[in-house]
């Protein structure tokens, strides 16, 4: 999850399951985007979805995906070393609550191994 107008490193790629160019802001998100593209279970990928009405500020969720059965899946990509930071935890919890209020129960984290 990133601020809406994040100005850091951006990796752009065209995915067949994504309507727009997929912009990722970390190596983790870039690798995960490719896994989503290859998964037969995922039929649509939306990257950096703006959290409209998010109480903490203007942020985006990394991936909102539509499964073949029509259910939505949300994934936030986070570096392992950032999980101990209070603001990271606050943002992730707020994101989870945001999507739960919209009926999305499949919310999860993608974390690097190291």
PDB file of C-alpha atoms in Angstrom:
ATOM      1  CA  UNK A   1       0.000   0.000   0.000  1.00  0.00           C
ATOM      2  CA  UNK A   2       1.285   3.412  -0.939  1.00  0.00           C
ATOM      3  CA  UNK A   3       0.254   7.036  -0.846  1.00  0.00           C
ATOM      4  CA  UNK A   4      -1.895   7.936  -3.846  1.00  0.00           C
ATOM      5  CA  UNK A   5       0.761  10.076  -5.546  1.00  0.00           C
ATOM      6  CA  UNK A   6       3.806   7.987  -4.580  1.00  0.00           C
ATOM      7  CA  UNK A   7       6.949   9.318  -6.287  1.00  0.00           C
ATOM      8  CA  UNK A   8       9.378   6.408  -5.752  1.00  0.00           C
ATOM      9  CA  UNK A   9      10.671   3.709  -8.085  1.00  0.00           C
ATOM     10  CA  UNK A  10       7.992   2.458 -10.456  1.00  0.00           C
ATOM     11  CA  UNK A  11       8.057  -0.695 -12.570  1.00  0.00           C
ATOM     12  CA  UNK A  12       5.578  -0.660 -15.460  1.00  0.00           C
ATOM     13  CA  UNK A  13       4.391  -3.727 -17.308  1.00  0.00           C
ATOM     14  CA  UNK A  14       1.449  -4.683 -19.468  1.00  0.00           C
ATOM     15  CA  UNK A  15      -0.523  -7.656 -18.198  1.00  0.00           C
ATOM     16  CA  UNK A  16      -3.260  -9.326 -20.206  1.00  0.00           C
ATOM     17  CA  UNK A  17      -5.529  -9.514 -17.136  1.00  0.00           C
ATOM     18  CA  UNK A  18      -5.057  -5.828 -16.319  1.00  0.00           C
ATOM     19  CA  UNK A  19      -6.975  -3.134 -18.227  1.00  0.00           C
ATOM     20  CA  UNK A  20      -4.310  -0.450 -17.687  1.00  0.00           C
ATOM     21  CA  UNK A  21      -0.547  -0.607 -17.429  1.00  0.00           C
ATOM     22  CA  UNK A  22       0.324  -2.311 -14.142  1.00  0.00           C
ATOM     23  CA  UNK A  23       2.555  -0.066 -12.039  1.00  0.00           C
ATOM     24  CA  UNK A  24       4.346  -1.685  -9.115  1.00  0.00           C
ATOM     25  CA  UNK A  25       6.514   0.069  -6.579  1.00  0.00           C
ATOM     26  CA  UNK A  26       8.573  -2.797  -5.191  1.00  0.00           C
ATOM     27  CA  UNK A  27      10.257  -5.967  -6.359  1.00  0.00           C
ATOM     28  CA  UNK A  28       7.787  -7.990  -4.268  1.00  0.00           C
ATOM     29  CA  UNK A  29       4.790  -6.447  -6.022  1.00  0.00           C
ATOM     30  CA  UNK A  30       6.394  -6.916  -9.440  1.00  0.00           C
ATOM     31  CA  UNK A  31       7.023 -10.627  -8.860  1.00  0.00           C
ATOM     32  CA  UNK A  32       3.554 -11.090  -7.388  1.00  0.00           C
ATOM     33  CA  UNK A  33       1.942  -9.364 -10.391  1.00  0.00           C
ATOM     34  CA  UNK A  34       3.546 -11.968 -12.647  1.00  0.00           C
ATOM     35  CA  UNK A  35       2.242 -14.793 -10.420  1.00  0.00           C
ATOM     36  CA  UNK A  36      -1.266 -13.341 -10.597  1.00  0.00           C
ATOM     37  CA  UNK A  37      -0.960 -13.074 -14.388  1.00  0.00           C
ATOM     38  CA  UNK A  38      -0.011 -16.760 -14.626  1.00  0.00           C
ATOM     39  CA  UNK A  39      -2.717 -17.992 -12.226  1.00  0.00           C
ATOM     40  CA  UNK A  40      -5.730 -19.551 -13.986  1.00  0.00           C
ATOM     41  CA  UNK A  41      -7.810 -18.751 -10.874  1.00  0.00           C
ATOM     42  CA  UNK A  42      -7.438 -14.973 -11.429  1.00  0.00           C
ATOM     43  CA  UNK A  43      -9.435 -13.423 -14.300  1.00  0.00           C
ATOM     44  CA  UNK A  44      -8.866  -9.697 -13.671  1.00  0.00           C
ATOM     45  CA  UNK A  45      -6.148  -7.680 -11.944  1.00  0.00           C
ATOM     46  CA  UNK A  46      -6.414  -4.062 -10.789  1.00  0.00           C
ATOM     47  CA  UNK A  47      -3.246  -2.422  -9.490  1.00  0.00           C
ATOM     48  CA  UNK A  48      -2.985   0.505  -7.058  1.00  0.00           C
ATOM     49  CA  UNK A  49      -6.705   0.795  -6.360  1.00  0.00           C
ATOM     50  CA  UNK A  50      -7.518   4.108  -4.658  1.00  0.00           C
ATOM     51  CA  UNK A  51      -9.135   3.681  -1.241  1.00  0.00           C
ATOM     52  CA  UNK A  52     -11.877   6.285  -1.610  1.00  0.00           C
ATOM     53  CA  UNK A  53     -12.989   7.515   1.806  1.00  0.00           C
ATOM     54  CA  UNK A  54     -10.042   5.918   3.615  1.00  0.00           C
ATOM     55  CA  UNK A  55      -9.968   7.518   7.053  1.00  0.00           C
ATOM     56  CA  UNK A  56      -6.155   7.716   7.329  1.00  0.00           C
ATOM     57  CA  UNK A  57      -5.437   9.586   4.090  1.00  0.00           C
ATOM     58  CA  UNK A  58      -5.084   9.038   0.354  1.00  0.00           C
ATOM     59  CA  UNK A  59      -3.685   5.536  -0.120  1.00  0.00           C
ATOM     60  CA  UNK A  60      -3.972   2.714  -2.628  1.00  0.00           C
ATOM     61  CA  UNK A  61      -4.167  -1.058  -2.255  1.00  0.00           C
ATOM     62  CA  UNK A  62      -1.532  -2.909  -4.265  1.00  0.00           C
ATOM     63  CA  UNK A  63      -3.779  -5.524  -5.930  1.00  0.00           C
ATOM     64  CA  UNK A  64      -7.519  -6.072  -6.172  1.00  0.00           C
ATOM     65  CA  UNK A  65      -8.188  -9.210  -8.188  1.00  0.00           C
ATOM     66  CA  UNK A  66     -11.303 -10.919  -9.439  1.00  0.00           C
ATOM     67  CA  UNK A  67     -11.319 -14.704  -9.138  1.00  0.00           C
ATOM     68  CA  UNK A  68     -12.956 -17.021 -11.678  1.00  0.00           C
ATOM     69  CA  UNK A  69     -15.881 -17.540  -9.250  1.00  0.00           C
ATOM     70  CA  UNK A  70     -16.501 -13.756  -9.115  1.00  0.00           C
ATOM     71  CA  UNK A  71     -15.104 -13.148  -5.609  1.00  0.00           C
ATOM     72  CA  UNK A  72     -12.650 -10.318  -4.997  1.00  0.00           C
ATOM     73  CA  UNK A  73      -9.210 -10.809  -3.485  1.00  0.00           C
ATOM     74  CA  UNK A  74      -7.071  -7.982  -2.084  1.00  0.00           C
ATOM     75  CA  UNK A  75      -3.308  -8.222  -1.544  1.00  0.00           C
ATOM     76  CA  UNK A  76      -0.967  -5.701   0.050  1.00  0.00           C
ATOM     77  CA  UNK A  77       2.780  -6.102  -0.575  1.00  0.00           C
ATOM     78  CA  UNK A  78       5.049  -5.266   2.350  1.00  0.00           C
ATOM     79  CA  UNK A  79       8.757  -5.619   3.056  1.00  0.00           C
ATOM     80  CA  UNK A  80       9.276  -7.873   6.089  1.00  0.00           C
ATOM     81  CA  UNK A  81      11.394  -5.312   7.954  1.00  0.00           C
ATOM     82  CA  UNK A  82       8.554  -2.767   7.766  1.00  0.00           C
ATOM     83  CA  UNK A  83       6.089  -5.010   9.612  1.00  0.00           C
ATOM     84  CA  UNK A  84       7.468  -3.895  12.985  1.00  0.00           C
ATOM     85  CA  UNK A  85       6.730  -0.235  12.289  1.00  0.00           C
ATOM     86  CA  UNK A  86       3.583   1.046  14.023  1.00  0.00           C
ATOM     87  CA  UNK A  87       2.465   3.160  11.033  1.00  0.00           C
ATOM     88  CA  UNK A  88       2.746   0.161   8.693  1.00  0.00           C
ATOM     89  CA  UNK A  89       0.582  -1.922  11.009  1.00  0.00           C
ATOM     90  CA  UNK A  90      -1.924   0.924  11.372  1.00  0.00           C
ATOM     91  CA  UNK A  91      -2.218   1.293   7.579  1.00  0.00           C
ATOM     92  CA  UNK A  92      -2.543  -2.446   6.990  1.00  0.00           C
ATOM     93  CA  UNK A  93      -5.221  -2.828   9.658  1.00  0.00           C
ATOM     94  CA  UNK A  94      -7.116   0.143   8.228  1.00  0.00           C
ATOM     95  CA  UNK A  95      -6.879  -1.351   4.717  1.00  0.00           C
ATOM     96  CA  UNK A  96      -8.205  -4.676   5.975  1.00  0.00           C
ATOM     97  CA  UNK A  97     -11.148  -2.939   7.684  1.00  0.00           C
ATOM     98  CA  UNK A  98     -11.797  -0.808   4.582  1.00  0.00           C
ATOM     99  CA  UNK A  99     -12.182  -3.905   2.408  1.00  0.00           C
ATOM    100  CA  UNK A 100     -14.149  -5.867   5.018  1.00  0.00           C
ATOM    101  CA  UNK A 101     -16.714  -3.037   5.106  1.00  0.00           C
ATOM    102  CA  UNK A 102     -17.071  -3.519   1.346  1.00  0.00           C
ATOM    103  CA  UNK A 103     -17.664  -7.259   1.653  1.00  0.00           C
ATOM    104  CA  UNK A 104     -14.169  -8.470   0.682  1.00  0.00           C
ATOM    105  CA  UNK A 105     -13.093 -11.238   3.054  1.00  0.00           C
ATOM    106  CA  UNK A 106     -10.085 -12.506   1.082  1.00  0.00           C
ATOM    107  CA  UNK A 107      -7.547  -9.878   2.182  1.00  0.00           C
ATOM    108  CA  UNK A 108      -3.910 -10.794   2.678  1.00  0.00           C
ATOM    109  CA  UNK A 109      -0.264  -9.775   2.742  1.00  0.00           C
ATOM    110  CA  UNK A 110       2.553 -10.597   0.362  1.00  0.00           C
ATOM    111  CA  UNK A 111       5.853 -10.465   2.249  1.00  0.00           C
ATOM    112  CA  UNK A 112       9.428 -10.987   1.082  1.00  0.00           C
ATOM    113  CA  UNK A 113      11.355 -14.005   2.436  1.00  0.00           C
ATOM    114  CA  UNK A 114      14.322 -12.143   3.935  1.00  0.00           C
TER     115      UNK A 114
END
